[in-house]
Short mmCIF file of C-alpha atoms and ligand atoms in Angstrom, two decimals:
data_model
loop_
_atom_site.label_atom_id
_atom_site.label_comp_id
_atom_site.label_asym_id
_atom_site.label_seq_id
_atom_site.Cartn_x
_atom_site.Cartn_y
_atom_site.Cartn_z
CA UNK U 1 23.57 8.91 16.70
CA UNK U 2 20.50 8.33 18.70
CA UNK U 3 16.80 9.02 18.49
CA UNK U 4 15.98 12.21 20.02
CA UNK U 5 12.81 13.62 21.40
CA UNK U 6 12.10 15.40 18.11
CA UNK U 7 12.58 12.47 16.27
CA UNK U 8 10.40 10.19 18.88
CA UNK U 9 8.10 13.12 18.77
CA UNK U 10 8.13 12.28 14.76
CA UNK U 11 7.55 8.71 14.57
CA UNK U 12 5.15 8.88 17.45
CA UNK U 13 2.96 10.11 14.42
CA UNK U 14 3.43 7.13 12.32
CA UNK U 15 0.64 5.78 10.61
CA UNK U 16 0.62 2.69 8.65
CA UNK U 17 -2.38 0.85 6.60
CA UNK U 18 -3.14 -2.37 6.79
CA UNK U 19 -4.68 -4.53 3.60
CA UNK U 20 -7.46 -6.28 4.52
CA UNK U 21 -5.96 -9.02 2.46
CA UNK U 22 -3.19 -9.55 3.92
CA UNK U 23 -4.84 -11.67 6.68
CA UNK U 24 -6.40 -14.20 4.14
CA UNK U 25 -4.85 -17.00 2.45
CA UNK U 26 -3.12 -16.11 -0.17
CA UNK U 27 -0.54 -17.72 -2.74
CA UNK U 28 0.94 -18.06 -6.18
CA UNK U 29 -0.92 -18.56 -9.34
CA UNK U 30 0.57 -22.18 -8.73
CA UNK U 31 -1.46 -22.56 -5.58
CA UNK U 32 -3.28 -20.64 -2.53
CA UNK U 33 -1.89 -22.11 0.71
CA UNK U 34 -4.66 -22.73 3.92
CA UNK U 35 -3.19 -21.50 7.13
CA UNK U 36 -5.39 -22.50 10.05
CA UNK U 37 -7.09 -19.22 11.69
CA UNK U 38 -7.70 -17.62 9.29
CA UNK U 39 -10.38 -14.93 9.13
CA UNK U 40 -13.70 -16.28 7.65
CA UNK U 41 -14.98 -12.81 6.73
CA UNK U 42 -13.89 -9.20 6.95
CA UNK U 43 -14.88 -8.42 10.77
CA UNK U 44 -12.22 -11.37 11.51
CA UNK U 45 -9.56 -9.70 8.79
CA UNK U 46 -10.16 -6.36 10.98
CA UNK U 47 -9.84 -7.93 14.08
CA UNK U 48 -6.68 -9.51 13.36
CA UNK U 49 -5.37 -6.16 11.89
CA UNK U 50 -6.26 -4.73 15.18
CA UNK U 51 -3.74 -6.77 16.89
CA UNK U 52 -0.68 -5.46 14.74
CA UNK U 53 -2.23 -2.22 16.41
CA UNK U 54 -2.29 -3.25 19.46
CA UNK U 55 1.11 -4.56 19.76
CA UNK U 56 2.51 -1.67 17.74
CA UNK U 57 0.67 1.83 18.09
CA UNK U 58 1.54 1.71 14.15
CA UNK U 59 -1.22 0.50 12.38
CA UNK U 60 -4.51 2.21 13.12
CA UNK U 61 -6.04 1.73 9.73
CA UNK U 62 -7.34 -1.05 7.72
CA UNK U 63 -7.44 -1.03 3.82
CA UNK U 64 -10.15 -2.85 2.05
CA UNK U 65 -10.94 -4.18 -1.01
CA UNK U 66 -14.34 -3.94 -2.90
CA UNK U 67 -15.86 -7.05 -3.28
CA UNK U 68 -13.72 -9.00 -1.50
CA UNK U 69 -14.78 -7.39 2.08
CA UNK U 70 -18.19 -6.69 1.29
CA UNK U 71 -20.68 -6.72 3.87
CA UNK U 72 -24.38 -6.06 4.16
CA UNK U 73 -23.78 -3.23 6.82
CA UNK U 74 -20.62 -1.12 6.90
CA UNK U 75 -22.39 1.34 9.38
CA UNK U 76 -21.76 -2.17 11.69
CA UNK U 77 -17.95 -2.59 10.26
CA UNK U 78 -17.30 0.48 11.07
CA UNK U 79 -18.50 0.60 14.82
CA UNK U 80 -16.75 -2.95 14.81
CA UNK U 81 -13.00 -1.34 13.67
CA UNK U 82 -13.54 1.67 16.09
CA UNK U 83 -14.53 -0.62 18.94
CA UNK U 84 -11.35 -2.57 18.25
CA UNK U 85 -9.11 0.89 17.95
CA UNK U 86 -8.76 0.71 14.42
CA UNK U 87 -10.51 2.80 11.56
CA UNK U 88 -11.47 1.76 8.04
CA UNK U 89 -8.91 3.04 5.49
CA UNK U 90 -8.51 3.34 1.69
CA UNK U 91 -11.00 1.19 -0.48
CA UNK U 92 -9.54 -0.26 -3.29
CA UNK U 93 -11.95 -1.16 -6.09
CA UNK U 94 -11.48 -4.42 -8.49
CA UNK U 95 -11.65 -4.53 -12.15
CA UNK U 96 -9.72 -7.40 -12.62
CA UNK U 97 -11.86 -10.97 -11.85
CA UNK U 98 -15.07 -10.42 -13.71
CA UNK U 99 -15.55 -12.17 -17.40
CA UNK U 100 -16.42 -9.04 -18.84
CA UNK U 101 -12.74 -7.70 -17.88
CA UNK U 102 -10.83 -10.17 -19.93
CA UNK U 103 -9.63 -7.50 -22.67
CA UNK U 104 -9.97 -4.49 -20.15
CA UNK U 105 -12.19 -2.47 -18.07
CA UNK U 106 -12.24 1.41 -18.08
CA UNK U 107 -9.70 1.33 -20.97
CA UNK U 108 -12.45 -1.39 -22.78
CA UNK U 109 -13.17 -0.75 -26.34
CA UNK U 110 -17.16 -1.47 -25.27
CA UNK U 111 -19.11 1.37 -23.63
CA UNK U 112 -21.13 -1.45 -21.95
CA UNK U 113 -17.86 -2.70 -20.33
CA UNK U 114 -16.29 0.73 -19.58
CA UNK U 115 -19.90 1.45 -17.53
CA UNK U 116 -19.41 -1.86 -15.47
CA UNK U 117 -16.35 -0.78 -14.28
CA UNK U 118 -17.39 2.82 -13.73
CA UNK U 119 -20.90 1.62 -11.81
CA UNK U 120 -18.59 -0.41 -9.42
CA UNK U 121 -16.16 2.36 -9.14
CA UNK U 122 -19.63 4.31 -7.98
CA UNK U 123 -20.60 1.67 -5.73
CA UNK U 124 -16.97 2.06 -4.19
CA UNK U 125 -17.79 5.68 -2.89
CA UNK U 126 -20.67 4.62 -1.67
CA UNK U 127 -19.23 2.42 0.42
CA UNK U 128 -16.34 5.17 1.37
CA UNK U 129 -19.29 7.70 2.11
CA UNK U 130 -20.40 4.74 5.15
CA UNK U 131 -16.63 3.31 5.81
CA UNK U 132 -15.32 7.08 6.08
CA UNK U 133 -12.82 6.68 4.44
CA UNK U 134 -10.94 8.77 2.52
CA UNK U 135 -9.23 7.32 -0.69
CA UNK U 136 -10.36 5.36 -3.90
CA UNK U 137 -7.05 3.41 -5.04
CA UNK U 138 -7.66 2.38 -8.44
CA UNK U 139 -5.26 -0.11 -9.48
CA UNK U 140 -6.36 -1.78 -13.39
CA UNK U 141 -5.28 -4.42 -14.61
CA UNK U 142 -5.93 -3.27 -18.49
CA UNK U 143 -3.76 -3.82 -21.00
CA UNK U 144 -2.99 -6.54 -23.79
CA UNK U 145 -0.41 -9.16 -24.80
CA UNK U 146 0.42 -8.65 -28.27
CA UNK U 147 1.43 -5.96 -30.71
CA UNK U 148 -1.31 -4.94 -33.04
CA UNK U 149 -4.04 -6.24 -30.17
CA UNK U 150 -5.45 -3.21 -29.07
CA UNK U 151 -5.26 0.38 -30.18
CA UNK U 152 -2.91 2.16 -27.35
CA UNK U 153 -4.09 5.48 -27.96
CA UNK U 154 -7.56 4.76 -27.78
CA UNK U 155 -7.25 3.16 -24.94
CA UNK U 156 -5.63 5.90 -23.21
CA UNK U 157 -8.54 8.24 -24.38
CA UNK U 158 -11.18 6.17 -23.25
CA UNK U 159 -9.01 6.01 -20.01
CA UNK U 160 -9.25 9.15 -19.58
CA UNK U 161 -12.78 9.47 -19.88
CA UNK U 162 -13.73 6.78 -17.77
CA UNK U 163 -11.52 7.89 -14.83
CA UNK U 164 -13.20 11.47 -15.31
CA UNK U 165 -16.76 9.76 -14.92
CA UNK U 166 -15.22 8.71 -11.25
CA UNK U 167 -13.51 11.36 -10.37
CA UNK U 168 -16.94 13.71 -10.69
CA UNK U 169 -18.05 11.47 -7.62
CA UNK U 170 -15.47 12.09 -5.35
CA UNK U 171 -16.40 13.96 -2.30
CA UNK U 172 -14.60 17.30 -1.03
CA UNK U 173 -12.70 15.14 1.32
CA UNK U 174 -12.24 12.63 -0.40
CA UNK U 175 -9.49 11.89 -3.05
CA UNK U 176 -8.99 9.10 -6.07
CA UNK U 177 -5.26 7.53 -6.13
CA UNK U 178 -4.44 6.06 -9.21
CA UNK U 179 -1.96 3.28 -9.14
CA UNK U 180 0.51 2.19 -12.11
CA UNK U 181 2.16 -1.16 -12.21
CA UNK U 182 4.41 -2.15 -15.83
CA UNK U 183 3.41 -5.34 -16.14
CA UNK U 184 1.03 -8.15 -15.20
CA UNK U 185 -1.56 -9.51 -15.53
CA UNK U 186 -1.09 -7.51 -19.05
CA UNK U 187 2.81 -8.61 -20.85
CA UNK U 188 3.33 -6.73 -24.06
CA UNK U 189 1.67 -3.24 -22.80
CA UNK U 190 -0.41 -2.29 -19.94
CA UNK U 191 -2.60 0.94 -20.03
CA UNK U 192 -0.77 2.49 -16.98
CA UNK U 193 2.42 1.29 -16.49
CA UNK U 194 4.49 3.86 -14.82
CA UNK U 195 4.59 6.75 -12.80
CA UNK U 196 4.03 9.61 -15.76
CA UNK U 197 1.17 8.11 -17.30
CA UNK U 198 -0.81 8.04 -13.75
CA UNK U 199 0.49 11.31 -13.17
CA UNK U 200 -0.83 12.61 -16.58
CA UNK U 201 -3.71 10.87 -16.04
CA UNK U 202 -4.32 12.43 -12.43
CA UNK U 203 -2.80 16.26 -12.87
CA UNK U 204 -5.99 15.67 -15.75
CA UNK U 205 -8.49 14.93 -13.22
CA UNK U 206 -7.93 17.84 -10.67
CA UNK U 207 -6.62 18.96 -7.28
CA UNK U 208 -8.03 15.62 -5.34
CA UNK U 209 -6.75 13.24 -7.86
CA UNK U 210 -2.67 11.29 -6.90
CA UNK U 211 -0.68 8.83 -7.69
CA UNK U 212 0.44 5.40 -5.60
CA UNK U 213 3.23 4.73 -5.47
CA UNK U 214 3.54 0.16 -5.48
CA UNK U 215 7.33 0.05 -4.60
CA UNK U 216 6.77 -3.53 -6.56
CA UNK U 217 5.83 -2.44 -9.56
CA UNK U 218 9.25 -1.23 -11.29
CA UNK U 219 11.42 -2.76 -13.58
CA UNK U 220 14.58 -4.16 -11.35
CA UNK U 221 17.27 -1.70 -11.05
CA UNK U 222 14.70 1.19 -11.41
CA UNK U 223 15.75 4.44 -8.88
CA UNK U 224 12.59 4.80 -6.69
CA UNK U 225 13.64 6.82 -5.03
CA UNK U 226 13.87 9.66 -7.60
CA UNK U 227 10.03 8.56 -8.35
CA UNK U 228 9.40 9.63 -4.82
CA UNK U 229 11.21 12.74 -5.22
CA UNK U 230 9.47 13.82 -8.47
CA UNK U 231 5.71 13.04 -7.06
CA UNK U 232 6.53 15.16 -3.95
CA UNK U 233 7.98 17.73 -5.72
CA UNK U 234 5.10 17.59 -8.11
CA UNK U 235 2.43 17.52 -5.11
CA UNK U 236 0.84 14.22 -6.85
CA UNK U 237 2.25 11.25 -4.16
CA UNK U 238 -0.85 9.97 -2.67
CA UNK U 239 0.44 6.90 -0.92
CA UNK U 240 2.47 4.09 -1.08
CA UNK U 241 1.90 0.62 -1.78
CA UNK U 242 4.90 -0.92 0.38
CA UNK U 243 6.16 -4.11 -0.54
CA UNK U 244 9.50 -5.46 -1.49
CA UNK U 245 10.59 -7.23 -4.61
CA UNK U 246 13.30 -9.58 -5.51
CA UNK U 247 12.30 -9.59 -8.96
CA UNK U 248 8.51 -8.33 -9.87
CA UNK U 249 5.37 -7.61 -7.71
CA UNK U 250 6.75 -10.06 -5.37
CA UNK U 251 4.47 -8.76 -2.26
CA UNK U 252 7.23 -9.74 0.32
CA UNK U 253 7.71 -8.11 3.73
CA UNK U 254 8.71 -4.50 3.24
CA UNK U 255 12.13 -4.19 3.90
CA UNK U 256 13.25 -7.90 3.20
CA UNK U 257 14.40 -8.28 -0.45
CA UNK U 258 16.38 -4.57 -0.13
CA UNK U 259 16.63 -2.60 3.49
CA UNK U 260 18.86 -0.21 1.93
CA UNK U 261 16.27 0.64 -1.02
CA UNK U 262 13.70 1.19 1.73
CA UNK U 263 15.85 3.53 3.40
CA UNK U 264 16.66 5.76 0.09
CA UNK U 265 12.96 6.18 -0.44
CA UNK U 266 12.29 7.25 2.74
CA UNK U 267 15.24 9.72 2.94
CA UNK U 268 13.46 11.13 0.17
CA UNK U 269 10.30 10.71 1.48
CA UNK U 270 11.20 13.00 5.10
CA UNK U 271 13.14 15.25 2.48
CA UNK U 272 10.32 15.86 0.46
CA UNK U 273 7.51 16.74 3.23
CA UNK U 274 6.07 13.65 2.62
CA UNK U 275 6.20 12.22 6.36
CA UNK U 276 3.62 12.71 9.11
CA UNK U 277 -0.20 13.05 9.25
CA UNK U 278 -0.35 16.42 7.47
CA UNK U 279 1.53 15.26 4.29
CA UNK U 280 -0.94 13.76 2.27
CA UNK U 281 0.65 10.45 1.70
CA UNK U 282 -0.61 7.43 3.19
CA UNK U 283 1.68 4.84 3.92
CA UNK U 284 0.16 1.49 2.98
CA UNK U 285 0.84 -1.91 2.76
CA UNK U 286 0.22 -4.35 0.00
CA UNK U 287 1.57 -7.36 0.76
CA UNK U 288 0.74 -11.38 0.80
CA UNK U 289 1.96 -14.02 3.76
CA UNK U 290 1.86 -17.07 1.43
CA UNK U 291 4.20 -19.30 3.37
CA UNK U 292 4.86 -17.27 6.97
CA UNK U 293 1.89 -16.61 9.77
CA UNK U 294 -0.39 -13.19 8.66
CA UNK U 295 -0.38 -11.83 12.06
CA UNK U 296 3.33 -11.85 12.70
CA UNK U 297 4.46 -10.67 8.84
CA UNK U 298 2.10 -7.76 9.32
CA UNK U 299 3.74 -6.95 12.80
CA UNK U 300 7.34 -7.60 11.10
CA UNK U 301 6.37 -4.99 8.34
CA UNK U 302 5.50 -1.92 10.23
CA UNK U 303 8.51 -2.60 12.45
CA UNK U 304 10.63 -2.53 8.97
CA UNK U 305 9.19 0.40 8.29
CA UNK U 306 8.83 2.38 11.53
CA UNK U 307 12.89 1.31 12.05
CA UNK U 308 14.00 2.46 8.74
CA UNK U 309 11.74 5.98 9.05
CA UNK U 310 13.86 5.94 11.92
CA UNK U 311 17.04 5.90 10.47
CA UNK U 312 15.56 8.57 7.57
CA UNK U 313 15.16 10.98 10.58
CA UNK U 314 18.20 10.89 11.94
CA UNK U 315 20.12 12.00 8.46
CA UNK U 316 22.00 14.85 9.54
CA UNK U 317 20.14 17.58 6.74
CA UNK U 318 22.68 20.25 8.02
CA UNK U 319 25.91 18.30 7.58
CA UNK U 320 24.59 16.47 4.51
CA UNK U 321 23.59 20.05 2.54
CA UNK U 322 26.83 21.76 3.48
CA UNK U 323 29.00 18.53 2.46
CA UNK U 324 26.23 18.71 -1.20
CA UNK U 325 27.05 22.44 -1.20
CA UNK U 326 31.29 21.50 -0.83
CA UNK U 327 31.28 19.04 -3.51
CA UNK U 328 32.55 16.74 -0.78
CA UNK U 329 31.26 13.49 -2.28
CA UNK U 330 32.43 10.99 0.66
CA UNK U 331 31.81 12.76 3.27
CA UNK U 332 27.72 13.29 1.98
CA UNK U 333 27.74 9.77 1.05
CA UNK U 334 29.09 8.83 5.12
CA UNK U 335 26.50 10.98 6.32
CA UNK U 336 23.91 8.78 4.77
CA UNK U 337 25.77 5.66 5.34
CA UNK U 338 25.90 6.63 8.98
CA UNK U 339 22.18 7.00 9.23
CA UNK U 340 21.77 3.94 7.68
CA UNK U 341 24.00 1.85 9.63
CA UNK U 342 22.64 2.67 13.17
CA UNK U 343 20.74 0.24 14.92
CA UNK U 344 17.77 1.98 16.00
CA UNK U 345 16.55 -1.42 17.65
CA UNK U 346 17.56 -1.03 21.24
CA UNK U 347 16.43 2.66 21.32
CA UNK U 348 12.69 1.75 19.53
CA UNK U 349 12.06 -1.04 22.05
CA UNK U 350 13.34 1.15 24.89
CA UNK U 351 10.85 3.45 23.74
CA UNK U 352 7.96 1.16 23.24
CA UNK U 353 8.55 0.10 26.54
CA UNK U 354 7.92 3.58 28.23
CA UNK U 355 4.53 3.70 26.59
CA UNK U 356 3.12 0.74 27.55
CA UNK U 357 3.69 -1.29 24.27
CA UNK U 358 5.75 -4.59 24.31
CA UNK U 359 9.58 -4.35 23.70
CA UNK U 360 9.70 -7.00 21.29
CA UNK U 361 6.00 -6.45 19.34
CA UNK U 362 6.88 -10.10 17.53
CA UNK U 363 6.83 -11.56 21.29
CA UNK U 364 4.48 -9.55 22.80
CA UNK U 365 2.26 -10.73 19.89
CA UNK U 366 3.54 -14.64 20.34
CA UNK U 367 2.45 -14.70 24.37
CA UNK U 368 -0.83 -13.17 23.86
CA UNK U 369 -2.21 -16.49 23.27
CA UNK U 370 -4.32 -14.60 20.32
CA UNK U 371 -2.84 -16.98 17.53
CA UNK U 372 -3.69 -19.82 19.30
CA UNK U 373 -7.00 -19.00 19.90
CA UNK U 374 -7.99 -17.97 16.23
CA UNK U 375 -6.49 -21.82 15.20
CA UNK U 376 -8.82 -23.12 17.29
CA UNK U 377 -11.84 -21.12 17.35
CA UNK U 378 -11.73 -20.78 13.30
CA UNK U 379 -12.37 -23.08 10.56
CA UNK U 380 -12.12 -22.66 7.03
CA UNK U 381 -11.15 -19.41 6.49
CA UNK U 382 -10.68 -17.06 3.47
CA UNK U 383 -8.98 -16.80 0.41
CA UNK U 384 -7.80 -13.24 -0.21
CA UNK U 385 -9.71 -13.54 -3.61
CA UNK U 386 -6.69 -13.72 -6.26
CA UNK U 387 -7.27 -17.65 -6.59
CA UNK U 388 -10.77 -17.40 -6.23
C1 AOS S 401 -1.75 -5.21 -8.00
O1 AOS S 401 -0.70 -5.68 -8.45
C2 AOS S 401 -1.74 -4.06 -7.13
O2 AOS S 401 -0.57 -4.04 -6.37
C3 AOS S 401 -2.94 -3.77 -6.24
O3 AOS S 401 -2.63 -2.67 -5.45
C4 AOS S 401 -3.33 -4.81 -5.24
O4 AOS S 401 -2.36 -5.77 -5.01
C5 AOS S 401 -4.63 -5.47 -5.57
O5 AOS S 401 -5.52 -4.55 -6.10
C6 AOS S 401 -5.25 -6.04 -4.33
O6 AOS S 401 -6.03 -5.07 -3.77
ZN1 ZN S 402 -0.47 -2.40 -4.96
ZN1 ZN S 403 0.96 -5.29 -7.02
#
C-alpha cells in the first residue's frame, strides 16, 4: 500500500489548530509545572505555534482563548500571526473561573449571572470580528454535584435561551460550536454532557450553529467513532477537540493513549466528507504538555494525526464496500487492518523532504536552536490559566 499522488494531493490540504494554551505551563489540579521558555504573553504563545508550522506545513492556525490571550490590540496580533505564517483561529470563550460562575453560567438560575456570561460571549465576537476568525467554541462548565441541587430542566431552558442571545450575534461567516463534555468540573450532572444534547441544542439555534467534538470527553469504552458518523451524517460536526484519554479528559498527545481509536474516527471522518478545507470541520487540538517540552508535543501531535489521516486514506473504499456488500466479515475487517498497519513513516518524510520541510519535523525542530533560545531569552512565563 503506498501513498499516492491523490492521497499526497489530500493531506497536502491538512489543516490543524493549534491552542494557544498549549504553549503555557500547564498541570494537574495537584500542581502547574514551570518549564523554562515559556511564552510570557500571547504574541510569544503564537510565535511558538508558528514553529510547529514551520517545521510541519500542518498547523497554520492558532486557537485562542478569551481572557487568557487578551490583548489591547488584536488588529497588532493579527499582523503579528500573519507575519509569522500563521492565522488566528477559533476563539474559545470562558465561563468557568469567575466567582459569579460557581453554580453555573448561561444555565444560572440568576438573570444577572446568565447576562455575565452572555456580555463576555459578546465581547468574544468582537474580538473574532478583529482576529478574523471564524468560530465561537463554547465549552461550559455548568452543571451541579448533587441530586435535588439544581432543577435540570430549567436549566436546560434557560440554556437554551442564553445560547440563542449569542447565537443572534454571529456573523454570516461566522459560526458558534458548542462543545459537550460528561463530566467535570460538574460530577452528578452537567448541563451538556454528550453529543445529543449539543446537537439539540445547536439544530435549535440554526444553520451556523455545530457541535465539537472533545475526543476526551466520553465515558471509556464509548464508540466515537459512531459519534463522528452521526454528526456528519447529520451535517452538525463543527470540529474536533483532539486529545487522547487513558481514562477522562486526560489532554495527552493525540494518538498516544489509543492509535487505533484515532484511526477509526478518522476512517469515519474521510468516509463521512468530513476531511479537507471544504468540509466544515476544523481539526483542533486541545491538549496540555504538563511534564514533556510544548514545542515538541505540539509537533508530535500533528504528526499523529497527519500519519493516521494517512492511513484513513489509503482504506481501500472499493474492496471494503464490495467485501460489506458480500457479508465477507474478515476480509472487510483485513482491509481496515491493512490500512492500519502500514507504516506511512518512510513515505511522509520522503515527502516532506521534496517540499522543502525537514524529514524528521521532531529534529528539524531540535537543531533549529529555537528552544534554546526561548530558555534563555525568556523568564517567567505563563500559566495557561487553569491554576490561575
Ligand atoms: C474543557 O474540558 C474543554 O475541553 C475545553 O475545550 C478546553 O479545554 C478549555 O476551554 C480550554 O480552552
Ligand atoms: Zn476541549
Ligand atoms: Zn476537555
Amino acid at each position: 500500500m503506498t501513498l499516492n499522488s491523490q492521497i499526497l494531493g489530500q493531506l497536502e490540504q491538512q489543516a490543524i489548530e493549534l491552542p494557544s494554551w498549549a504553549f503555557a505551563n500547564s498541570g494537574t489540579r495537584f500542581r502547574v509545572f514551570g518549564q523554562p521558555g515559556v511564552p510570557r504573553d500571547p504574541f510569544e504563545k503564537i510565535a511558538d505555534a508558528a514553529q510547529v508550522h514551520k517545521v510541519t506545513a500542518l498547523a497554520p492556525k492558532v486557537a485562542l482563548h478569551i481572557p487568557w490571550d487578551k490583548v489591547d490590540d488584536y488588529a497588532k496580533l493579527r499582523n503579528h500571526a500573519e507575519d509569522l505564517g500563521v492565522a488566528l483561529g477559533t476563539i474559545n470563550s470562558n465561563t468557568f473561573q469567575d466567582e459569579a460562575y460557581k453554580f453555573g453560567s448561561l444555565a444560572h438560575s440568576d438573570a444577572a449571572v446568565r447576562q455575565k456570561a452572555i456580555d463576555h460571549h459578546f465581547e468574544c465576537i468582537e474580538i473574532m470580528n478583529e482576529t478574523g476568525s471564524q468560530d465561537l467554541k463554547i465549552w461550559l462548565a455548568d452543571g451541579t454535584n448533587y441530586p435535588g441541587q439544581d432543577d435540570m430542566r430549567g436549566r436546560q431552558d434557560r440554556l437554551t435561551e442564553s445560547l440563542a442571545k449569542i447565537y443572534e450575534r454571529i456573523g454570516e461567516n461566522q459560526r458558534l460550536v458548542l462543545e459537550y463534555k460528561f463530566f467535570e468540573p460538574a460530577f452528578y450532572h452537567t448541563d451538556v454532557p454528550d453529543w445529543g444534547t449539543s446537537y439539540a441544542q445547536v439544530v435549535a439555534l440554526g444553520e451556523r450553529a455545530f457541535v465539537c467534538l472533545d475526543t476526551g470527553h466520553h465515558a471509556p469504552g464509548t464508540n466515537i467513532e459512531f459519534i463522528v458518523m452521526q454528526l456528519l451524517r447529520l451535517g452538525k460536526l463543527g470540529s474536533f477537540d483532539f486529545n487522547s484519554a487513558f481514562y477522562a479528559d486526560d489532554d495527552l498527545i493525540v494518538g498516544a493513549a489509543d492509535p487505533f481509536q484515532l484511526f477509526r474516527i478518522l476512517v469515519e471522518v474521510v468516509r463521512g466528507g468530513g476531511y479537507g478545507p471544504d468540509s466544515g470541520v476544523a481539526f483542533m487540538l486541545d491538549q496540555c504538555h504538563n511534564v514533556e517540552k510544548k514545542i515538541p508535543g505540539q509537533i508530535r501531535s500533528v504528526l499523529n494525526v497527519q500519519e493516521m489521516t494517512a492511513r484513513a486514506l489509503l482504506v481501500d473504499r472499493d474492496a471494503l464496500g464490495a467485501a460489506q456488500q458480500a457479508g465477507d466479515v474478515l476480509t472487510a475487517n483485513s482491509i481496515l487492518m491493512d490500512a492500519f498497519y502500514t507504516d506511512v513513516r518512510p513515505a511522509l518524510a520522503e515527502w516532506r523532504e521534496s517540499r522543502g520541510l525537514p524529514a524528521d519535523p521532531m529534529e528539524g525542530y531540535a537543531e533549529s536552536g529555537y528552544q534554546q533560545k526561548i530558555e534563555a531569552e525568556r523568564v517567567g512565563g505563563e500559566q495557561a490559566g487553569w491554576g490561575a
